[in-house]
Tab-separated table of C-alpha atoms in Angstrom:
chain	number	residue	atom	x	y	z
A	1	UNK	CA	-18.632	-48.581	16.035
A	2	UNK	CA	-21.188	-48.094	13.668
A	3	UNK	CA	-23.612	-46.554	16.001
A	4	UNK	CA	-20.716	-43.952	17.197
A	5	UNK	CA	-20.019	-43.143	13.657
A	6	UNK	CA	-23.934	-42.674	13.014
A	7	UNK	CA	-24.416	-40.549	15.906
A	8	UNK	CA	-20.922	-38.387	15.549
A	9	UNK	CA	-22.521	-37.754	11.878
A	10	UNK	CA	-25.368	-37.095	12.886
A	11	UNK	CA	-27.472	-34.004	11.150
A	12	UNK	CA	-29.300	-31.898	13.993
A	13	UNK	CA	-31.916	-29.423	13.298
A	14	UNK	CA	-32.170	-26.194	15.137
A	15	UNK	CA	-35.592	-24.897	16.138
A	16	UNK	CA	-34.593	-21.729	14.137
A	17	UNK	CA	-33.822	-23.886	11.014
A	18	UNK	CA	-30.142	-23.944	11.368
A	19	UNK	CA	-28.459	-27.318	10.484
A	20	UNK	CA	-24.834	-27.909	12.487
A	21	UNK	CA	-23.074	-31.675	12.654
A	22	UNK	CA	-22.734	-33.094	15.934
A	23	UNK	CA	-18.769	-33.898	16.319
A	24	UNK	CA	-18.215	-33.703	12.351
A	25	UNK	CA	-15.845	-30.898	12.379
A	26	UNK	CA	-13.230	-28.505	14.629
A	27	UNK	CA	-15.196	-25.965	17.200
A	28	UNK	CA	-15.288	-22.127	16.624
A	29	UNK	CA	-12.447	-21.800	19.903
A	30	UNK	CA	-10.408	-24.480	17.911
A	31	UNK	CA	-10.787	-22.307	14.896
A	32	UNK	CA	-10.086	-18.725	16.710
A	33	UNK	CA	-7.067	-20.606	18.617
A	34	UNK	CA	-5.137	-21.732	15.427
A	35	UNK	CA	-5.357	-18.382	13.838
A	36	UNK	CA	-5.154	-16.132	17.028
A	37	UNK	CA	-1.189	-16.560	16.461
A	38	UNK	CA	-1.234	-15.533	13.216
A	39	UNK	CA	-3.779	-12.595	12.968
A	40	UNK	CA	-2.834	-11.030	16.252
A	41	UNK	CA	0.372	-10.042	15.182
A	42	UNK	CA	-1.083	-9.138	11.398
A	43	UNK	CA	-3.361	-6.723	13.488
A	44	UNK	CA	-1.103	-5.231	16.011
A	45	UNK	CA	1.830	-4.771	13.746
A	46	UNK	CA	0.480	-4.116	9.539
A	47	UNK	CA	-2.881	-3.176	10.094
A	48	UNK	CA	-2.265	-0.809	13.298
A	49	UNK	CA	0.804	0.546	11.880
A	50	UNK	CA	-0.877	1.243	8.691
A	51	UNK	CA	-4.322	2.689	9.767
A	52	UNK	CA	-2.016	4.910	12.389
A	53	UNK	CA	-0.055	6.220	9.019
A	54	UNK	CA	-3.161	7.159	6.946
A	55	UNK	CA	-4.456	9.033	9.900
A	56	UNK	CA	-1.622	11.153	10.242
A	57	UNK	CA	-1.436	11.916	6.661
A	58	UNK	CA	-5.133	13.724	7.045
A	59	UNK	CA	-3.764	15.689	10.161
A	60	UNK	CA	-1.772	19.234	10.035
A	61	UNK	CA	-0.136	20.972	12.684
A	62	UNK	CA	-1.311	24.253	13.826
A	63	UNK	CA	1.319	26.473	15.971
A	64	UNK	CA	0.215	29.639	18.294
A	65	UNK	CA	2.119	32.001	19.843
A	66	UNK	CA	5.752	32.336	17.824
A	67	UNK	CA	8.787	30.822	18.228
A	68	UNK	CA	7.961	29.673	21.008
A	69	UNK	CA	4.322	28.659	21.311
A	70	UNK	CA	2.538	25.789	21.112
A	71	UNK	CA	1.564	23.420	18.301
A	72	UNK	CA	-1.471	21.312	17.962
A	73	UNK	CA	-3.036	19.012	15.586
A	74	UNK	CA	-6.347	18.874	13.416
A	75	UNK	CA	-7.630	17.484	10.544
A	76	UNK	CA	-5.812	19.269	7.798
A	77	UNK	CA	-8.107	17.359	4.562
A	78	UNK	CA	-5.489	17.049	1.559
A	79	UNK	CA	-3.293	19.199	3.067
A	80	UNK	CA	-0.293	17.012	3.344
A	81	UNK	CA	-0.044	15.237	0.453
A	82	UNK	CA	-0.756	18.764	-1.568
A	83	UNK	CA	2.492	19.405	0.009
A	84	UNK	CA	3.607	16.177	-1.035
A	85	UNK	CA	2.842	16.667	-4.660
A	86	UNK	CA	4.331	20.294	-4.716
A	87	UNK	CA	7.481	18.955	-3.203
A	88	UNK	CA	10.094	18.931	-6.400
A	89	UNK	CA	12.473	16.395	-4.147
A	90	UNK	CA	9.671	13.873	-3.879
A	91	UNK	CA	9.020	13.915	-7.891
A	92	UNK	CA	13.377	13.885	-8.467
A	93	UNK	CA	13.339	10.789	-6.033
A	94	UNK	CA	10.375	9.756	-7.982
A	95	UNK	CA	12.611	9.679	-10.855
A	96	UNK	CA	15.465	8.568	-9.724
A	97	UNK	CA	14.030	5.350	-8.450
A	98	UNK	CA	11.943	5.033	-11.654
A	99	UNK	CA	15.502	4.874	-13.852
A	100	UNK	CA	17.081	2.800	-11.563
A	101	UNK	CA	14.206	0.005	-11.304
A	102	UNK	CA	14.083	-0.021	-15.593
A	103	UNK	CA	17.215	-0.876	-15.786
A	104	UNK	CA	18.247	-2.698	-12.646
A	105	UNK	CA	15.063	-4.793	-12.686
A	106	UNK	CA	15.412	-6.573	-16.308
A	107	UNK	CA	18.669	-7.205	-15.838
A	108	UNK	CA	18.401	-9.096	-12.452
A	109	UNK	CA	16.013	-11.053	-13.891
A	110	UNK	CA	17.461	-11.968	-17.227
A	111	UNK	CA	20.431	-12.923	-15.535
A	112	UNK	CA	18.065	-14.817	-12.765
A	113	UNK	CA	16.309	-16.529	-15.650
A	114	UNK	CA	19.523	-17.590	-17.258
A	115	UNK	CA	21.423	-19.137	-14.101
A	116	UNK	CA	18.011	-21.009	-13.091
A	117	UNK	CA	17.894	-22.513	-16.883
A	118	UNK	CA	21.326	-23.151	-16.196
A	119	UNK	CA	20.758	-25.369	-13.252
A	120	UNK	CA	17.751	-27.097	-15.238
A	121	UNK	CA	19.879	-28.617	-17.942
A	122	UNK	CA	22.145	-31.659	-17.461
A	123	UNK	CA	25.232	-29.903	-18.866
A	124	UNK	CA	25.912	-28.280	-15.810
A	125	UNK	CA	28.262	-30.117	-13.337
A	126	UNK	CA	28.299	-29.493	-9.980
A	127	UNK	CA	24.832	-28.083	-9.410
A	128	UNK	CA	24.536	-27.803	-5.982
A	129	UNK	CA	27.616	-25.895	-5.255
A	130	UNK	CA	26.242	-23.577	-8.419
A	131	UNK	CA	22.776	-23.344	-6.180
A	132	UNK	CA	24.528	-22.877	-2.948
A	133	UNK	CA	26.866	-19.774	-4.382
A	134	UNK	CA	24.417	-18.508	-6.271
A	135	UNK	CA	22.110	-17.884	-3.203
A	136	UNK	CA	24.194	-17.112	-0.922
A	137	UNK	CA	24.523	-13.182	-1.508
A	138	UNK	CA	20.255	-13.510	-0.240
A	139	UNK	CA	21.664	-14.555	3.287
A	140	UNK	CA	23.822	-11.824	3.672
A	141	UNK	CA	21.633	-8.719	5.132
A	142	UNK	CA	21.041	-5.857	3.013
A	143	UNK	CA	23.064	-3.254	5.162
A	144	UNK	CA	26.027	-5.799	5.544
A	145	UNK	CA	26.265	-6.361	1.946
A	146	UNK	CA	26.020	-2.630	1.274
A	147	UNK	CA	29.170	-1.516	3.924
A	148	UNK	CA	31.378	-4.963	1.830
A	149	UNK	CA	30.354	-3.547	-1.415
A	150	UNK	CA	31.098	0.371	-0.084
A	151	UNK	CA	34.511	-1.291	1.286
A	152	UNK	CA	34.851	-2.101	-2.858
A	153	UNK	CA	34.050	1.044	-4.115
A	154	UNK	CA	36.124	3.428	-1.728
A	155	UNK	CA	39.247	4.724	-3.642
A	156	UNK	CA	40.991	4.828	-0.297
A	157	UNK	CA	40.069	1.212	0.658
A	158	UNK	CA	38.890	-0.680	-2.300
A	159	UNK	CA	41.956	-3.196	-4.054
A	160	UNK	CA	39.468	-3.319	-6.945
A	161	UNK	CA	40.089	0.538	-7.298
A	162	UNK	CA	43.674	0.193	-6.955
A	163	UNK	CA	43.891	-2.495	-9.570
A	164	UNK	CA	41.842	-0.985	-11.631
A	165	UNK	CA	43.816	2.622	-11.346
A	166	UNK	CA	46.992	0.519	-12.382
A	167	UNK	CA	45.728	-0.500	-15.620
A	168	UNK	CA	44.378	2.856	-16.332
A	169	UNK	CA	41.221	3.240	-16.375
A	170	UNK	CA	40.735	4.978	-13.137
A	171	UNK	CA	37.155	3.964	-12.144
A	172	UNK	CA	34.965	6.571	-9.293
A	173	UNK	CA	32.011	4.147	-8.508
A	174	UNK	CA	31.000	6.973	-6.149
A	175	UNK	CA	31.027	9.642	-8.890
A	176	UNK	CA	26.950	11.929	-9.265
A	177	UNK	CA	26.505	9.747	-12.859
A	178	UNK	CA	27.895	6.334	-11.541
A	179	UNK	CA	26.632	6.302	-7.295
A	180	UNK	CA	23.154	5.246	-8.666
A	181	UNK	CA	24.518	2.223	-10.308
A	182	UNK	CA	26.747	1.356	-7.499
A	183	UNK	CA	23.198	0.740	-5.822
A	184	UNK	CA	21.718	-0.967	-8.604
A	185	UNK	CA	24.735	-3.442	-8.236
A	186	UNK	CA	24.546	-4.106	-4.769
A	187	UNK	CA	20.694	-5.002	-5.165
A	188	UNK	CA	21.105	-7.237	-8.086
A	189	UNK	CA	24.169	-9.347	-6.292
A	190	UNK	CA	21.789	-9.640	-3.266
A	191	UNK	CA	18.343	-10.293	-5.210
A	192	UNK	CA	19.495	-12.378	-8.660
A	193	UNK	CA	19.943	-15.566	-6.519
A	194	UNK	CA	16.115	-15.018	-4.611
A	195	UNK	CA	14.352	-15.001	-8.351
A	196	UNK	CA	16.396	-17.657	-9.732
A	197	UNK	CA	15.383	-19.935	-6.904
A	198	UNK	CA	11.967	-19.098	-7.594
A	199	UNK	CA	12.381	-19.490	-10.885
A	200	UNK	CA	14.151	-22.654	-10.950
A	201	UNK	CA	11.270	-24.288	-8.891
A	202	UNK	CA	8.954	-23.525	-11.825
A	203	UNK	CA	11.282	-25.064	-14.087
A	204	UNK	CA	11.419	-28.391	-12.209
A	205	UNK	CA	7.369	-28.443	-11.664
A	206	UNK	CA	7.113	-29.088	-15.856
A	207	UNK	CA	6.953	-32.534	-17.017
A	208	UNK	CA	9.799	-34.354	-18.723
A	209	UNK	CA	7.487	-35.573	-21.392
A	210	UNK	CA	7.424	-32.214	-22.942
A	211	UNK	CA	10.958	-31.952	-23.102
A	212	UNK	CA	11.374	-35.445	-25.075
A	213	UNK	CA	8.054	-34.929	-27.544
A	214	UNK	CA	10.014	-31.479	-28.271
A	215	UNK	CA	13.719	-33.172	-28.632
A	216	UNK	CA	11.238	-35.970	-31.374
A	217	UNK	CA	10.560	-32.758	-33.243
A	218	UNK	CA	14.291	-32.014	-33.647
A	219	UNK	CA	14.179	-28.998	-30.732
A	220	UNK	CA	17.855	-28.163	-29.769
A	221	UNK	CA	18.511	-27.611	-26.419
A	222	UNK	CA	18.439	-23.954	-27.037
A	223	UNK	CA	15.274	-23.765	-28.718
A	224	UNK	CA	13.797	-26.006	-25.845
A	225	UNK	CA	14.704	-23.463	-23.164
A	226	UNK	CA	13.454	-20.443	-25.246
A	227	UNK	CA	10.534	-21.913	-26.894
A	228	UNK	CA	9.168	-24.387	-24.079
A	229	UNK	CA	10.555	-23.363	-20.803
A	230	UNK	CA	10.292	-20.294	-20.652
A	231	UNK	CA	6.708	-19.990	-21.800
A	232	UNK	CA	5.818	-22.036	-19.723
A	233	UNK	CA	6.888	-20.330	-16.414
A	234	UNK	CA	6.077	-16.723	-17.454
A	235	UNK	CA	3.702	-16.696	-14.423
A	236	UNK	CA	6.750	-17.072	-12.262
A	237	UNK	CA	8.915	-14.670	-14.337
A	238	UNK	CA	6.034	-12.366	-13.680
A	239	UNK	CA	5.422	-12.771	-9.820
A	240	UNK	CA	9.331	-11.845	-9.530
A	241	UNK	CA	8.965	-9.243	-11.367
A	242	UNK	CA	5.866	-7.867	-9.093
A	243	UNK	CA	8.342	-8.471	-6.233
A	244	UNK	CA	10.825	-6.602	-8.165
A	245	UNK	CA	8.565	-3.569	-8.357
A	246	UNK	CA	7.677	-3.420	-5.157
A	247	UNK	CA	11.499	-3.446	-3.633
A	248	UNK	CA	12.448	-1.192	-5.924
A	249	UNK	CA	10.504	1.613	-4.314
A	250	UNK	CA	11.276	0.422	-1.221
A	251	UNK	CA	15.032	1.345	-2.005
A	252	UNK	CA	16.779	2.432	1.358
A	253	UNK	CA	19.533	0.448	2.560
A	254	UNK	CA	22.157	0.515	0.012
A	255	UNK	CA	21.944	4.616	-0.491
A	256	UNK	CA	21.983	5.185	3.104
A	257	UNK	CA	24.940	3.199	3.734
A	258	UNK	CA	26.593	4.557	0.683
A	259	UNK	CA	25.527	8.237	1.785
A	260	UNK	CA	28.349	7.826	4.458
A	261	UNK	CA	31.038	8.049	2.075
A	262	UNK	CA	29.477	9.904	-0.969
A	263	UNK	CA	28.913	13.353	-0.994
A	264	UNK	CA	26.754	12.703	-4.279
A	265	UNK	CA	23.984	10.551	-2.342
A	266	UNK	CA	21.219	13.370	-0.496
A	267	UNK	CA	19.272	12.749	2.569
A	268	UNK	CA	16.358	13.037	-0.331
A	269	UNK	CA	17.894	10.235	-2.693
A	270	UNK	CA	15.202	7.874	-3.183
A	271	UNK	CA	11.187	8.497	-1.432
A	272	UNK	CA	11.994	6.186	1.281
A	273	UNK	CA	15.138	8.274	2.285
A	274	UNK	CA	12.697	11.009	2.097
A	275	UNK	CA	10.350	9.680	3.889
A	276	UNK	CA	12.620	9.214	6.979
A	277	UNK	CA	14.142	12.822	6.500
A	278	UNK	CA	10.899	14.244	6.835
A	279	UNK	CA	10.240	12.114	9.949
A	280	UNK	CA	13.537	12.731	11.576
A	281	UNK	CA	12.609	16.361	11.509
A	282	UNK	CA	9.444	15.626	13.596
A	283	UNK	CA	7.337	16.141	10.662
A	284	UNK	CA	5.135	13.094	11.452
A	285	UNK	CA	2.160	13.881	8.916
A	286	UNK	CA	3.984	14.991	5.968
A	287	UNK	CA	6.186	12.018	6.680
A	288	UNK	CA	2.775	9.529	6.466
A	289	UNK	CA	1.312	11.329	3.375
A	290	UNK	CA	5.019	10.790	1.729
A	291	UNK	CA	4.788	7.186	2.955
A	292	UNK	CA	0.859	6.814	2.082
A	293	UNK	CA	1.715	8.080	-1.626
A	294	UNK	CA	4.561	5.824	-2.105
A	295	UNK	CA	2.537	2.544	-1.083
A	296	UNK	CA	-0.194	3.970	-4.026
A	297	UNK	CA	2.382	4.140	-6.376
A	298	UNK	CA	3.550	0.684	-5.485
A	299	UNK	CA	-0.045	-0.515	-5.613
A	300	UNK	CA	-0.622	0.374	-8.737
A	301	UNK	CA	2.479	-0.636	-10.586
A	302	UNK	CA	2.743	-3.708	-9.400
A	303	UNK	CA	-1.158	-4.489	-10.298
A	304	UNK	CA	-1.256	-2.544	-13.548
A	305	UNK	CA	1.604	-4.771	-14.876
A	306	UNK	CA	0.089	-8.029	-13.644
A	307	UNK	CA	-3.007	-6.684	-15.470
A	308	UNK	CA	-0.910	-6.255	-18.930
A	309	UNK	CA	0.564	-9.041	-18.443
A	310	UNK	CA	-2.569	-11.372	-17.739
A	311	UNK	CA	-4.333	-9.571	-21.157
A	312	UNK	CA	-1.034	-10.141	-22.994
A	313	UNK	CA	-1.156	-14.082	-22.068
A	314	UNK	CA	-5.070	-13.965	-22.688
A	315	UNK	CA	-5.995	-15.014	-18.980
């Protein structure tokens, strides 16, 4: 045994100087084999797709002979997202999306943040079935929960309208200054259960020894939560708000669903919607540069507020 173990360790020297173990680790196949699964896909379908997109954002389309010519394509240079940047429906979706992710965002996560500190203290009963509900709404697919919720909002359909319109106060959830919360809604009843999950398993990752030197110094239970707790998983609070970012301007779902029965929600209503109505009218490049711009944005939200936020904390 001990001569197998000396020889399977066993240092080798290379003519050219190279050192390599005889039998002490896996074999470049074993390596490639393991992650051929995984990076094959990551290839064929993310980096493909998104080396294909950039392309066609540099190309422009060139048509000869009228109406009924021919087109070709060519490299076009900045022409695209020029076009892009002089487009007035791009910068009011822009807009739109920017209002609806500063308010829809915090609140998600506050009330994420509150149900997970919930679940963390003992004076909630019945946690599990408070878990279980509470997450549930992240099962349900995006378009799904966006035709329930437009079932809810219809005044034709909706026994929340009706009940509401016998008390009153006559609600139009579809109305141009209300349609954009509708949406907001129907993200933060799918999404608040996802973050508080995430931020729940940060909660139970601290030691209980914190919690009892803090109670010896006369914390409440209040000023545990606010003053220990949460500190304490601010990286967490931060990585869901990074996700946050990032699925705000990826907004498409709810709109489109809710475009079928509002007149109030455009083709053009956030840049993903856009994006596709560009596309559907076999304007492939502009549709790319659109797409190309919007993944920049995303970029650079998402990193230039885990930036603040690491100078903030002092890492």
């Amino acid at each position: 045994m001990t001569d197998l173990a000396t020889r399977a360790t066993r240092v080798v020297t290379s003519p050219g100087g190279r050192r390599r173990l005889n039998g002490g680790g896996p074999r470049a196949g074993t390596i490639i084999a393991f992650l051929t699964p995984f990076f094959l896909p990551f290839v064929l379908f993310y980096l493909v797709p998104v080396g294909y997109a950039l392309w066609q954002s540099f190309r422009a389309v060139h048509r000869t002979g009228g109406q009924y010519g021919t087109s070709y394509t060519s490299f076009g240079g900045f022409e695209q997202y020029q076009k892009v940047f002089e487009n007035t429906e791009f910068w009011s979706s822009i807009g739109r999306i920017g209002l609806f992710g500063t308010v829809q965002v915090p609140v998600m996560l506050f009330v994420a943040l509150i149900m997970a500190l919930l679940l963390d203290t003992p004076l909630l009963k019945l946690k599990s079935v408070f878990r279980i509900t509470a997450f549930m709404p992240y099962a349900v697919p995006g378009v799904i929960a966006a035709i329930m919720w437009s079932y809810l909002y219809s005044p034709q359909l909706s026994p929340v309208v009706d009940l509401l319109n016998h008390i009153g106060l006559q609600p139009d959830f579809l109305g141009p200054g209300t349609v954009l919360w509708s949406a907001a809604n129907i993200s933060t009843w799918l999404w608040t259960g996802y973050n508080m999950l995430i931020m729940y398993s940060a909660l139970q990752s601290i030691p209980q020894e914190l919690y009892e030197a803090a109670k010896l110094d006369g914390a409440s239970n209040w000023a545990i939560a606010w003053q220990v707790k949460v500190p304490i998983i601010a990286p967490s609070i931060v990585l869901t708000t990074v996700f946050s970012i990032i699925g705000t301007l990826q907004l498409y779902a709810e709109p489109a669903v809710l475009r079928q029965i509002s007149s109030n929600i455009s083709s053009t209503f956030t840049p993903n919607m856009l994006a596709y109505a560009v596309a559907s009218g076999n304007n492939y490049q502009q549709a790319a540069a659109i797409s190309v711009v919007i993944a920049v944005i995303t970029f650079v939200l998402s990193f230039g507020f885990m930036r603040l936020t690491s100078k903030k904390a002092g890492l």
